[in-house]
PDB file of C-alpha atoms in Angstrom:
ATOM      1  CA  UNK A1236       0.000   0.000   0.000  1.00  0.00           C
ATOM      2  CA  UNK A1237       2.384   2.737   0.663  1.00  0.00           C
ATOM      3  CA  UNK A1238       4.875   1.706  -1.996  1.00  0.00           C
ATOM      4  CA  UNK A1239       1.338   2.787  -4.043  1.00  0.00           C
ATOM      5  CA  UNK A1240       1.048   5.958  -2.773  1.00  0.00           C
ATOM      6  CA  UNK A1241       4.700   6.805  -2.999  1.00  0.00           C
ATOM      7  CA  UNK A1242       4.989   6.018  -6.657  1.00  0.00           C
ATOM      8  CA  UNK A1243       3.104   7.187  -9.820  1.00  0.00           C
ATOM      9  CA  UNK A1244       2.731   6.492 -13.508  1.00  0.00           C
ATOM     10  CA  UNK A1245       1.990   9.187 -16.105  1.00  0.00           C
ATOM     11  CA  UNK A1246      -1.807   9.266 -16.318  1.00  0.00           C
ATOM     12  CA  UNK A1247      -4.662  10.605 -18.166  1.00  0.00           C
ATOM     13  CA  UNK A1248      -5.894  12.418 -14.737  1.00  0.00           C
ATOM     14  CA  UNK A1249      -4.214  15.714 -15.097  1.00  0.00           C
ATOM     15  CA  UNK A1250      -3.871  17.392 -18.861  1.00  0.00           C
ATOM     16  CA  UNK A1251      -0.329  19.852 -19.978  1.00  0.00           C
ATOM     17  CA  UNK A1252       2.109  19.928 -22.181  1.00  0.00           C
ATOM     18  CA  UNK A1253       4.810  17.787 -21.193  1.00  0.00           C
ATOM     19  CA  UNK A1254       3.343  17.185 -17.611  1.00  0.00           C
ATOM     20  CA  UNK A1255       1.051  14.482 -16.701  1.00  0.00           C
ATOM     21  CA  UNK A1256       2.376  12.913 -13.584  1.00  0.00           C
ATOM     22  CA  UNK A1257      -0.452  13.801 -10.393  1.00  0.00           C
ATOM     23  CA  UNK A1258       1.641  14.780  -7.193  1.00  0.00           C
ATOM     24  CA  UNK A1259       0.792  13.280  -3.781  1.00  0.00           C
ATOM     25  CA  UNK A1260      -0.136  15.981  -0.835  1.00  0.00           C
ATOM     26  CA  UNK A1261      -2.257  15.986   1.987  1.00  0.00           C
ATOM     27  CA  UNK A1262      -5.632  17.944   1.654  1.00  0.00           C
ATOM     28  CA  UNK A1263      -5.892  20.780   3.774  1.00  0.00           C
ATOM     29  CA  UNK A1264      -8.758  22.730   5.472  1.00  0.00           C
ATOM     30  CA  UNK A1265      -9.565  24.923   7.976  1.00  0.00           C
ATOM     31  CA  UNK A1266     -12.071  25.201  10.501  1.00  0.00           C
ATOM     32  CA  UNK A1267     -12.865  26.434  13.716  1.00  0.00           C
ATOM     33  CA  UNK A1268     -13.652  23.984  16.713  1.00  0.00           C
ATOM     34  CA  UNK A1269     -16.014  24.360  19.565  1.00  0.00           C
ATOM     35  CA  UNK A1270     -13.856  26.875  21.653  1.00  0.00           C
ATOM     36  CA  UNK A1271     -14.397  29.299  18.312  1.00  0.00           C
ATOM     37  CA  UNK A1272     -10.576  28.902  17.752  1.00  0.00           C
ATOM     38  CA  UNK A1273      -9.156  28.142  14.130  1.00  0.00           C
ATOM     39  CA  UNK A1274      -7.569  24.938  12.730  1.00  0.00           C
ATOM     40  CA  UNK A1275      -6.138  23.455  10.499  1.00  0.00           C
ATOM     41  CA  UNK A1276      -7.044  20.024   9.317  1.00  0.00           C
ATOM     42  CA  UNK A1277      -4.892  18.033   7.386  1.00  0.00           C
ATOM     43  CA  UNK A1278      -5.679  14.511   5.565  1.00  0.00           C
ATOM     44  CA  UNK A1279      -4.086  11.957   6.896  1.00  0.00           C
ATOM     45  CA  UNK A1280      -3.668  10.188   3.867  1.00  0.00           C
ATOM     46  CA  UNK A1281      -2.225  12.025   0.867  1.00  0.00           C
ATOM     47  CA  UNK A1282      -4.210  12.070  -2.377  1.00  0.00           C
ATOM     48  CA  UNK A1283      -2.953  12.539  -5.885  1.00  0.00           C
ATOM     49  CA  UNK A1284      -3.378  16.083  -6.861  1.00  0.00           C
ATOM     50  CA  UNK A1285      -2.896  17.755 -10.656  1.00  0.00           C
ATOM     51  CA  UNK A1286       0.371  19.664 -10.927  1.00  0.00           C
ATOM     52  CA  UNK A1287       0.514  23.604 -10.522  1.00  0.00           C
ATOM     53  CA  UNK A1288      -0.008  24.492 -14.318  1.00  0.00           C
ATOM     54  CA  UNK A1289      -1.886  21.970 -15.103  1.00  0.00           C
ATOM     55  CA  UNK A1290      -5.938  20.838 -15.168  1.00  0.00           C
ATOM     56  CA  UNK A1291      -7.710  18.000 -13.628  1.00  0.00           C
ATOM     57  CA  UNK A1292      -9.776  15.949 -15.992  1.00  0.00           C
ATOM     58  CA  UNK A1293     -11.280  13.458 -14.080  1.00  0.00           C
ATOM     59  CA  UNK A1294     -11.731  13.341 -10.066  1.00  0.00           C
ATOM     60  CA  UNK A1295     -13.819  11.236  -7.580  1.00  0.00           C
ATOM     61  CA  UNK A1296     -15.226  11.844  -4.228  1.00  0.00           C
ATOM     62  CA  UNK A1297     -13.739  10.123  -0.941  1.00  0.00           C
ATOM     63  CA  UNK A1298     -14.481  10.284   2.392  1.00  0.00           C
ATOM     64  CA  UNK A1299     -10.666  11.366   4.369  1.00  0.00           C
ATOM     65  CA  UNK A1300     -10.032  11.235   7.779  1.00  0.00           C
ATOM     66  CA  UNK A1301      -8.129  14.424   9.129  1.00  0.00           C
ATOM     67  CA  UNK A1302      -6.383  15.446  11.615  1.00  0.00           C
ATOM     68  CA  UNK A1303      -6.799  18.996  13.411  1.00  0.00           C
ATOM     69  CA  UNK A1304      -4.148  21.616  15.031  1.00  0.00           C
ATOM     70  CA  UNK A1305      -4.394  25.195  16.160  1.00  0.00           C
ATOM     71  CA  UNK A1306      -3.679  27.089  13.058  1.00  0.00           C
ATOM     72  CA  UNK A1307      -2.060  29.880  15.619  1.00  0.00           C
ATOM     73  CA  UNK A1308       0.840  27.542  16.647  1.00  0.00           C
ATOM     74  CA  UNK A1309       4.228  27.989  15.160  1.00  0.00           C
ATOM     75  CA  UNK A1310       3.985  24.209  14.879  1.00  0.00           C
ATOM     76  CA  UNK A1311       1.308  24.080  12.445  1.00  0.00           C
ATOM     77  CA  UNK A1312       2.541  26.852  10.353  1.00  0.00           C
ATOM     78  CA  UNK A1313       5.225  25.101   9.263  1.00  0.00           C
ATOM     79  CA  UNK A1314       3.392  22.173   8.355  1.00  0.00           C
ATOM     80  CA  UNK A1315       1.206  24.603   6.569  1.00  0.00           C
ATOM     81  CA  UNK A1316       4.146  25.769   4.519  1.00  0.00           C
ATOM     82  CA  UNK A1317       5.306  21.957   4.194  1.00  0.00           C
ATOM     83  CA  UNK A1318       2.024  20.495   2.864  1.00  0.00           C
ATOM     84  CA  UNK A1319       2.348  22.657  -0.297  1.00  0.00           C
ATOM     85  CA  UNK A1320       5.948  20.886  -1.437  1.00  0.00           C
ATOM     86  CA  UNK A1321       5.654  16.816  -0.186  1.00  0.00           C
ATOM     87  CA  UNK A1322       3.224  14.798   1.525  1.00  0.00           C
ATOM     88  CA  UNK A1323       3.282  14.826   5.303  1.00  0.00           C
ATOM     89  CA  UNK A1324       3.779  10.999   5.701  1.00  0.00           C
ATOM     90  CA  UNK A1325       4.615   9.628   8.837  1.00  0.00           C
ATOM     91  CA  UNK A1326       3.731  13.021  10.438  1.00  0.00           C
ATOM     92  CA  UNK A1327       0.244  12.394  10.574  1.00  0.00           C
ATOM     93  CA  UNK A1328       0.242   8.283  11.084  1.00  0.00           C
ATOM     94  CA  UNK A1329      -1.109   7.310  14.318  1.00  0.00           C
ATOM     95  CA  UNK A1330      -2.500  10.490  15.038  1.00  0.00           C
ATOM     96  CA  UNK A1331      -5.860  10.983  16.023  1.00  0.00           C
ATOM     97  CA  UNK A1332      -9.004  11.460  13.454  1.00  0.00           C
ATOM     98  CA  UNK A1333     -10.656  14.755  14.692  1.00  0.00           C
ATOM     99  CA  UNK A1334     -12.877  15.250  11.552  1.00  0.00           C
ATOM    100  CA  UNK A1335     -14.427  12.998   8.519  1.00  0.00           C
ATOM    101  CA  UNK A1336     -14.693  14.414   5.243  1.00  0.00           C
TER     102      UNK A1336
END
């Protein structure tokens, strides 16, 4: 399963010239819990996303599990910043599911 994940094949999912190979990331959102205090949720799985540049062609609905942190810690900045180049991995396995999506 995660040898999967960590390795793609050129696919008709995402169309542009010379790139067709979807990029793994984690799916991020934000919310704001019961205290009225923002998050940020992040899948705990990563999901093959279409290339900067380039437009998706086909997609399909899931239900992710995610995981949620203050978005106000210095903590979850960076794995704000982070999420945007490479999946998060092992940063978010075994942690706990605070929202279904």
């Amino acid at each position: 399963k995660e040898f999967c994940l960590s390795y793609m094949v050129p696919s008709e999912q995402c169309k542009a010239e010379g790139r067709k190979q979807p990029v793994m990331r984690n799916i991020m959102i934000t919310r704001l819990n019961d205290r009225n205090e923002e998050q940020a949720c992040f899948s705990k799985t990563p999901v093959a996303q279409c290339p900067e540049g380039s437009k998706k062609v086909r997609s399909e609905v899931r239900s992710m599990e995610f995981h949620c942190l203050l978005k106000e810690l210095q903590s979850t900045q960076k794995m704000i910043e982070l999420h945007k180049t490479k999946p998060l991995g092992d940063k978010l396995q075994g942690k706990s599911t605070d929202l279904v999506q």
